CSV table of C-alpha atoms in Angstrom, one decimal:
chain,number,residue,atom,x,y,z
J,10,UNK,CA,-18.9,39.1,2.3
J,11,UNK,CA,-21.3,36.6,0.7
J,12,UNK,CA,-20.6,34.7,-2.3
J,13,UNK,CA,-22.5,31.8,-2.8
J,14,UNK,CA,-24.4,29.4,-5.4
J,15,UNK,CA,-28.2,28.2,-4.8
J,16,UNK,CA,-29.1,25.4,-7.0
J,17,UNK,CA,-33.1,25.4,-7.9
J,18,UNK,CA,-34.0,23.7,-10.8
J,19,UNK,CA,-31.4,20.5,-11.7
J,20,UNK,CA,-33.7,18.4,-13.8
J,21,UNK,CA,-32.4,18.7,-17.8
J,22,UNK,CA,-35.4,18.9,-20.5
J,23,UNK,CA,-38.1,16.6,-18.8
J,24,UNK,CA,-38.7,18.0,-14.9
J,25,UNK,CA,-39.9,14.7,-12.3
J,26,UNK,CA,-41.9,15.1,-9.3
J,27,UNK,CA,-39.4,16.5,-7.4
J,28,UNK,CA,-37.3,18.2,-9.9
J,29,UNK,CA,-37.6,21.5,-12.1
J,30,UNK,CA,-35.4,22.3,-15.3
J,31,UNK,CA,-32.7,24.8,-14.9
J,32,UNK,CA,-32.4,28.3,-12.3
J,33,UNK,CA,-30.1,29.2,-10.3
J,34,UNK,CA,-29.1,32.4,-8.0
J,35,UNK,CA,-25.7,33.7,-7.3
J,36,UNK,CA,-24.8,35.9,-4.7
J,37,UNK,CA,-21.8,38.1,-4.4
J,38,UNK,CA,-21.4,41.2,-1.5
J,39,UNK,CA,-25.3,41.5,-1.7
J,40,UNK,CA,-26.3,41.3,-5.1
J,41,UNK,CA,-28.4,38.7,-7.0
J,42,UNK,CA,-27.9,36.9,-10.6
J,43,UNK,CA,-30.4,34.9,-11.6
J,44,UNK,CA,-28.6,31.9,-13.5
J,45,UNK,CA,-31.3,30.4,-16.6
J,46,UNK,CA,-34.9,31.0,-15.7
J,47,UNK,CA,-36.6,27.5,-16.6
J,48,UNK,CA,-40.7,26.7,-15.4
J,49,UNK,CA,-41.3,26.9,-12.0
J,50,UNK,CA,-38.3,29.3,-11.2
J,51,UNK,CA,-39.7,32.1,-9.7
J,52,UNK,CA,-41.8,29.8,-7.1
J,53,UNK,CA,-38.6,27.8,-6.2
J,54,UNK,CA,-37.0,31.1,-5.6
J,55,UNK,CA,-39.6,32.1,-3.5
J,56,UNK,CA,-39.4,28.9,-1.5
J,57,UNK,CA,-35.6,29.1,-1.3
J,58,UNK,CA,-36.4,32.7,0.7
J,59,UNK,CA,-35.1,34.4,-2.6
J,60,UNK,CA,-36.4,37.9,-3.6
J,61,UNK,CA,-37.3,38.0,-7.1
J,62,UNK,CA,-37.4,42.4,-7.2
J,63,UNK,CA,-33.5,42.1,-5.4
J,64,UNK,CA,-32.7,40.1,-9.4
J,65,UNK,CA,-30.9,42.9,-10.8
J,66,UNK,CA,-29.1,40.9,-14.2
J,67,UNK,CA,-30.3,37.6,-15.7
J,68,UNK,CA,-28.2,35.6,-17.2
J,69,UNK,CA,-30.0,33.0,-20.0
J,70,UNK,CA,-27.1,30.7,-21.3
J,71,UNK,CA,-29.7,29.3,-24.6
J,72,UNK,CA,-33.0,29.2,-26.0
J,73,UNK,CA,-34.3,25.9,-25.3
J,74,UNK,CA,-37.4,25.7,-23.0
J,75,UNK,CA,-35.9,24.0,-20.3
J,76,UNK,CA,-33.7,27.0,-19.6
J,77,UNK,CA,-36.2,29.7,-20.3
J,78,UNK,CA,-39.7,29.1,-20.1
J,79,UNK,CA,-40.0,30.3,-16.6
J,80,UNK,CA,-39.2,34.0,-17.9
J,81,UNK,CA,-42.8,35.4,-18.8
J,82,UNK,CA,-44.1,34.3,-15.2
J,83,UNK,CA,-41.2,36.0,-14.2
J,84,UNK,CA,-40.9,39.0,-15.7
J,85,UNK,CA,-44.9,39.1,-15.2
J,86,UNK,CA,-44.7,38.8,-11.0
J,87,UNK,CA,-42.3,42.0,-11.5
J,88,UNK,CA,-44.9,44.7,-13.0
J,89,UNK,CA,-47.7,43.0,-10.9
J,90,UNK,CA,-44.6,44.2,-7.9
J,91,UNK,CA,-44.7,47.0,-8.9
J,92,UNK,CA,-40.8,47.3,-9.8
J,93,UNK,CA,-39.4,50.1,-11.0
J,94,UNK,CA,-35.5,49.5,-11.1
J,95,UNK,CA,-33.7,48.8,-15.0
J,96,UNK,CA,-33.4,44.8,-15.3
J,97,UNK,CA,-30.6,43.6,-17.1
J,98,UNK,CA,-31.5,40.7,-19.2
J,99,UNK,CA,-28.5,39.0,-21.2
J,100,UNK,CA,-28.9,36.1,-23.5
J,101,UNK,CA,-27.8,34.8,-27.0
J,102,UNK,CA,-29.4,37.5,-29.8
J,103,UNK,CA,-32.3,35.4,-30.8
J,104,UNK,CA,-33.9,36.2,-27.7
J,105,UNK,CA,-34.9,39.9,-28.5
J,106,UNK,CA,-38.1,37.8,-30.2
J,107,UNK,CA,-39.4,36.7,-27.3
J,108,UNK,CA,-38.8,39.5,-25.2
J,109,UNK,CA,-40.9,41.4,-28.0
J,110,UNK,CA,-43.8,39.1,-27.7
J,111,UNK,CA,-44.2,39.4,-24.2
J,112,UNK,CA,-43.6,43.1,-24.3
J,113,UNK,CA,-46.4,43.2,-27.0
J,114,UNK,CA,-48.5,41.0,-25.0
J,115,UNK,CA,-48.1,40.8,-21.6
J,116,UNK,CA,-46.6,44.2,-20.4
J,117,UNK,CA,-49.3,46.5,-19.9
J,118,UNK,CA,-48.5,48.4,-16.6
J,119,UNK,CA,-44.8,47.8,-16.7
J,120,UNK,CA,-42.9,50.7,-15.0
J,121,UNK,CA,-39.6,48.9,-15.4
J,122,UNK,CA,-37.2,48.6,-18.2
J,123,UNK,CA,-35.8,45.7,-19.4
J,124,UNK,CA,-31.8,46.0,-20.8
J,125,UNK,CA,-31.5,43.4,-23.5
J,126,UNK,CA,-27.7,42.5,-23.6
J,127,UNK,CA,-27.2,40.4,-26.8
J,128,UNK,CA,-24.3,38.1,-26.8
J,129,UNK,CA,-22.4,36.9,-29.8
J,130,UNK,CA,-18.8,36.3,-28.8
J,131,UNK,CA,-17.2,34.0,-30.3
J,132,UNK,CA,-14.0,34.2,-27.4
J,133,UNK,CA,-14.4,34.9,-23.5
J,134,UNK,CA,-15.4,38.4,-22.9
J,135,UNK,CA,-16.3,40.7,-19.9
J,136,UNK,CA,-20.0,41.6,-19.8
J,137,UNK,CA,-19.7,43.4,-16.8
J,138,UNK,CA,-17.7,45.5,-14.7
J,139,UNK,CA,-18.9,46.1,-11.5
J,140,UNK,CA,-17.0,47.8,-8.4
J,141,UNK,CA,-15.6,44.5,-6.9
J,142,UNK,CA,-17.0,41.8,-9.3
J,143,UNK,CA,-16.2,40.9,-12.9
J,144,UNK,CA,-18.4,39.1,-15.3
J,145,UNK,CA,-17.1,36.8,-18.6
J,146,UNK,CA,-19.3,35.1,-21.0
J,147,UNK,CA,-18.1,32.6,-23.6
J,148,UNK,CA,-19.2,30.2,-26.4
J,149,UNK,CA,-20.1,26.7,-25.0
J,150,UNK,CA,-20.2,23.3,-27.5
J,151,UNK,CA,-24.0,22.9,-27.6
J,152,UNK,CA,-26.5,22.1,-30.4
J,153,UNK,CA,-27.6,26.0,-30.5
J,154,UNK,CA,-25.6,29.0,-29.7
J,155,UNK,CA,-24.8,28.6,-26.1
J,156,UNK,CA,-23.1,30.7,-23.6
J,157,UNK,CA,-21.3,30.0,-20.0
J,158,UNK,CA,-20.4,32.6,-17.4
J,159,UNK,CA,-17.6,33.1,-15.5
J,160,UNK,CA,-18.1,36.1,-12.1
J,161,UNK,CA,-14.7,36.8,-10.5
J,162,UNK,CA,-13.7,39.1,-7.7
J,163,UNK,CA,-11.6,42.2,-8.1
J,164,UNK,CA,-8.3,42.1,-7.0
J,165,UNK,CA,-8.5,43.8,-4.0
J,166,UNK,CA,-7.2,47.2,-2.3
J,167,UNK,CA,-3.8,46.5,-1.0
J,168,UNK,CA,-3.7,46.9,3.2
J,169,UNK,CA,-0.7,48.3,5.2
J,170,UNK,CA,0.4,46.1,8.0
J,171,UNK,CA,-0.5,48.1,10.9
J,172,UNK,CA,2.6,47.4,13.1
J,173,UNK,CA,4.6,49.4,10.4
J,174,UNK,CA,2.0,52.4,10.4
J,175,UNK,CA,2.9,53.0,14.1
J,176,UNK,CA,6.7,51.7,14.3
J,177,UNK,CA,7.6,53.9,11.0
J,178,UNK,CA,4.8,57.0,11.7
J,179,UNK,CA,3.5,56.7,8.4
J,180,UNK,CA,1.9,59.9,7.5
J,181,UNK,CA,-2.3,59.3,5.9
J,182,UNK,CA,-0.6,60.8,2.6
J,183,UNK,CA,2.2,57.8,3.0
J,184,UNK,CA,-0.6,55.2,3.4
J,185,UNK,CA,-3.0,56.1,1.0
J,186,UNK,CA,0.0,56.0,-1.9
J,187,UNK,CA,1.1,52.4,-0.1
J,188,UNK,CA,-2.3,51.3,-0.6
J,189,UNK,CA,-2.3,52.2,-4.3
J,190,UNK,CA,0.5,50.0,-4.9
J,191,UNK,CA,3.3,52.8,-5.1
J,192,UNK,CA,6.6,53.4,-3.2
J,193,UNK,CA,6.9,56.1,-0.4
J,194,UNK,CA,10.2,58.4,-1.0
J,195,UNK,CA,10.3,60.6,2.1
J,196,UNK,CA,12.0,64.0,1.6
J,197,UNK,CA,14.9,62.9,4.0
J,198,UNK,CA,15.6,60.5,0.7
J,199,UNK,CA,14.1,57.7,2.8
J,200,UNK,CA,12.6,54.7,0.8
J,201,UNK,CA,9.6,52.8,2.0
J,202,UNK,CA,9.0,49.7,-0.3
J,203,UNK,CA,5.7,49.0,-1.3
J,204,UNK,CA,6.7,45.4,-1.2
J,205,UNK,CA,7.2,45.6,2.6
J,206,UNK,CA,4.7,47.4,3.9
J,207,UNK,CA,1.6,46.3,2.0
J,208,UNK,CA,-0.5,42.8,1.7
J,209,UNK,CA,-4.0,41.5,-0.1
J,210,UNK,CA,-6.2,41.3,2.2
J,211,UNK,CA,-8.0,38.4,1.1
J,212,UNK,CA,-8.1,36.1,-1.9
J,213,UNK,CA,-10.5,37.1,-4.5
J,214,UNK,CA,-13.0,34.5,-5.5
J,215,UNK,CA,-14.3,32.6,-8.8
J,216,UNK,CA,-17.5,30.8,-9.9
J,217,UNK,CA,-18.3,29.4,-13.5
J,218,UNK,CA,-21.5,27.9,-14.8
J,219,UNK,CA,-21.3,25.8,-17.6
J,220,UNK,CA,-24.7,24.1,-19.3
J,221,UNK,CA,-25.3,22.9,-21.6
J,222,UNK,CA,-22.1,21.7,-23.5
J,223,UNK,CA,-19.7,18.7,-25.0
J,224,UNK,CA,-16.6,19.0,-23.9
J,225,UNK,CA,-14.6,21.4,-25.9
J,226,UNK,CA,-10.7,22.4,-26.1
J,227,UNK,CA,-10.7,25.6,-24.8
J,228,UNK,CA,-13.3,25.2,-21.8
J,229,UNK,CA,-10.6,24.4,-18.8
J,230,UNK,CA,-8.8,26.8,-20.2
J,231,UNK,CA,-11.3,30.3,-19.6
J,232,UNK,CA,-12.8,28.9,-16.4
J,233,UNK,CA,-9.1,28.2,-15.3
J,234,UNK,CA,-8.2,28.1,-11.9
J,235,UNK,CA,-11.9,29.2,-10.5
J,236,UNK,CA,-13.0,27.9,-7.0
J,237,UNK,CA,-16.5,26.6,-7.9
J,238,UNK,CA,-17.6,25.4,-11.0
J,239,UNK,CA,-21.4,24.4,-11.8
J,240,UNK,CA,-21.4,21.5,-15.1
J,241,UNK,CA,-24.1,19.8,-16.5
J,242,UNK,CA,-24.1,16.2,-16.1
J,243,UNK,CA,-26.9,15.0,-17.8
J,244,UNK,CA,-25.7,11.4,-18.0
J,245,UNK,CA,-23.3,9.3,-16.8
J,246,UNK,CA,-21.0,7.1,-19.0
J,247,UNK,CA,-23.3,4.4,-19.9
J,248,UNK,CA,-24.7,7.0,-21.7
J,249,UNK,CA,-21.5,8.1,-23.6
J,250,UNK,CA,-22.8,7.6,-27.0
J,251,UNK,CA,-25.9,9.9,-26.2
J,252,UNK,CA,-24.2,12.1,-24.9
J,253,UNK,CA,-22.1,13.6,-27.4
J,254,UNK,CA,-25.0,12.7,-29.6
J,255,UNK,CA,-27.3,16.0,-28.0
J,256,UNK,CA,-24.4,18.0,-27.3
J,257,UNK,CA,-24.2,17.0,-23.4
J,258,UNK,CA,-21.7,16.2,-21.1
J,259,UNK,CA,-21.4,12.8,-18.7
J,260,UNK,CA,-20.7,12.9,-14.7
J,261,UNK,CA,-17.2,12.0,-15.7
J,262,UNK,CA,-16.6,14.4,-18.5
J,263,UNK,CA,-17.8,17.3,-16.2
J,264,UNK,CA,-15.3,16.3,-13.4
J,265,UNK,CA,-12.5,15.8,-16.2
J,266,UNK,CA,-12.9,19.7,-17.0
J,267,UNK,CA,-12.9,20.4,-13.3
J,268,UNK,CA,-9.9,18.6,-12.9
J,269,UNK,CA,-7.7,20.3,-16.1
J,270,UNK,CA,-9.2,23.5,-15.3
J,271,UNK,CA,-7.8,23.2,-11.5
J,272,UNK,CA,-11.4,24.2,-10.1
J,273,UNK,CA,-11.5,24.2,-6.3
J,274,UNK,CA,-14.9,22.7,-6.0
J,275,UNK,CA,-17.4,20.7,-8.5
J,276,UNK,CA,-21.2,21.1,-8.8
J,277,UNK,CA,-23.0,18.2,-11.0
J,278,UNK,CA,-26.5,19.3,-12.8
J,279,UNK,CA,-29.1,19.0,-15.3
J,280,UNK,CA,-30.0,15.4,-14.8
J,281,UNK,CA,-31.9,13.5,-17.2
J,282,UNK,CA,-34.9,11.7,-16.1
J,283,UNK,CA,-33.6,8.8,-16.8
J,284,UNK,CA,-31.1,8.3,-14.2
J,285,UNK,CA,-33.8,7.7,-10.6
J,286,UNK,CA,-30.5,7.6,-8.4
J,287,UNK,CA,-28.2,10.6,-8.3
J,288,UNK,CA,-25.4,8.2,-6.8
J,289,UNK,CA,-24.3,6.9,-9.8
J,290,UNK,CA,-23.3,10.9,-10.6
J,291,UNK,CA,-21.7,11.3,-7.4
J,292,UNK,CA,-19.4,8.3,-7.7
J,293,UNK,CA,-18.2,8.7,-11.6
J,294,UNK,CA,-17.1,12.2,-11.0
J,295,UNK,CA,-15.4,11.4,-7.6
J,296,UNK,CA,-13.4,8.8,-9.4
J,297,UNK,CA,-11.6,11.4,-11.2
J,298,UNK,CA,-12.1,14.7,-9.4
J,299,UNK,CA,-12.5,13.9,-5.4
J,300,UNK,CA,-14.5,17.6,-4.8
J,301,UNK,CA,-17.7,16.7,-6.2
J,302,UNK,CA,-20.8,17.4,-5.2
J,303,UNK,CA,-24.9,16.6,-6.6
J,304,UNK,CA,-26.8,19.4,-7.1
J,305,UNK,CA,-29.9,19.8,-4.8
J,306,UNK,CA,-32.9,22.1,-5.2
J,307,UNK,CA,-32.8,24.9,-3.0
J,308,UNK,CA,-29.2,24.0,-1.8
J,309,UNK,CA,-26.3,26.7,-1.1
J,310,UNK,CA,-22.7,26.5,-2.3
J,311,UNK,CA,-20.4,28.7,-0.3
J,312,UNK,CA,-17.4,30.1,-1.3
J,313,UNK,CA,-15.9,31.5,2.0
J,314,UNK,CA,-13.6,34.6,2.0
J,315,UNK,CA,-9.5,33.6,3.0
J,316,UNK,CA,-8.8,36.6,4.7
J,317,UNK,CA,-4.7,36.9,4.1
J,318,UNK,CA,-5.0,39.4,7.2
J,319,UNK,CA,-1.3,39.1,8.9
């Protein structure tokens, strides 16, 4: 049961040679999120092996260019596909404007609708609700309205351990209410626990993505306890000052919220241009939180699944 994080574009406003601004894909069970949607995204998806008609919701965290000017291309590729299936589009509320424009200009022979999902919360929220996966948006501390996204696994169907279904002839009826978390009273006045005969199966897991933002209070505290976290670097600390003048965070500011917010595993993107060699990155952040990594493009961050199976 996949559930991983590709890293595309990892440059911040001004893409290098070998470097494009901001899109990412997450996985979970099969299905695709397409993470910001800056230039070049939809050929580094196709060089990552990435199908751009499996993209069912995109997720744009702002309006600056960086982090959305890959969209028309996009969107275009999909009518010249020929797709047909409803794409969800969710973004801050300003963006109706530019869907508009390209509607008005650019979508003769679309046979696809396009869901615009405004966002506007000013607390986390669910923006989804899928079978097995839960999505959360919330306010980042940016320059313009901003928005980071948290995707979490259901809590899964509680399992009956199957020495017990054969040692105690447990009846399909006797199971199924086990498995929905109730007790089994049995008409001889027998009581079979819940607590005894049932386990999760596996651990349900977390990912948040969180560019572009300052630090803020309550950040650590709605991505809490999540097993991989994606943060904007886009300087280090000699850059401090800059920093918090554009609203950004440093290498060791990113692996400071990691660290409070109890994150399994750190990511480190959106580099400025300015910085040739990543290493500096690399070493802040493991100075203060030891699980960090450098974002790459076209790299995969696994979460595997901890089966509890016993």
């Amino acid at each position: 049961m996949e559930f991983s994080f590709t890293t595309l574009g990892i440059a911040s406003a001004l893409p290098t040679a070998d470097s494009y601004p901001s899109a990412h894909v997450f996985k979970c069970r099969g299905r695709l999120f397409l993470i910001d949607c800056g230039e070049g995204c939809q050929a580094l998806m196709r060089r990552s092996g990435i199908s751009i008609l499996k993209i069912e919701n995109i997720f744009l965290s702002h309006l600056h260019g960086d982090h959305i000017f890959g969209i028309f291309g996009l969107l275009s590729t999909m009518i010249l596909q020929g797709r047909t299936a409803p794409l969800y589009i969710y973004a801050p509320k300003a963006f109706h404007h530019t869907l508009k424009y390209f509607k008005d200009y650019h979508g003769d022979g679309m046979l696809y609708e396009i869901v615009f999902v405004p966002l506007e919360m000013k607390e986390k929220m669910k923006i989804i609700d899928l079978h097995n996966l839960e999505v959360y948006a919330f306010p980042m501390n940016h320059k313009i309205e901003t928005f980071g996204f948290l995707f979490k696994e259901k809590e899964p169907q509680l399992n009956v351990h199957k020495y017990l279904v054969e040692a105690d002839n447990l009846s399909l009826h006797e199971i199924a209410m086990l498995k929905n978390g109730e007790d089994v009273i049995r008409e001889d006045g027998e009581i079979l626990e819940n607590q005894k005969y049932t386990y999760i199966p596996f651990e349900p897991r977390s990912f948040a993505y969180c560019s572009d933002t300052a630090p803020f209070e309550r950040q650590a505290e709605w991505i809490s306890g999540v097993n991989l976290l994606y943060h904007e670097a886009t300087y280090c600390s000699d850059n401090t000052d800059r920093a918090s003048k554009y609203f950004h965070s440093t290498a060791a500011q990113a692996a400071q919220v990691a660290s409070t917010a109890g994150a399994g595993k750190l990511i480190l993107g959106h580099f400025s241009s300015r910085y040739a060699d990543k290493k500096q990155f690399l070493q802040e952040a493991r100075d203060i939180f030891a699980e960090s990594y450098l974002a790459s493009e076209g790299t995969v961050f696994e979460v595997p699944l901890k089966r509890l199976d016993y």
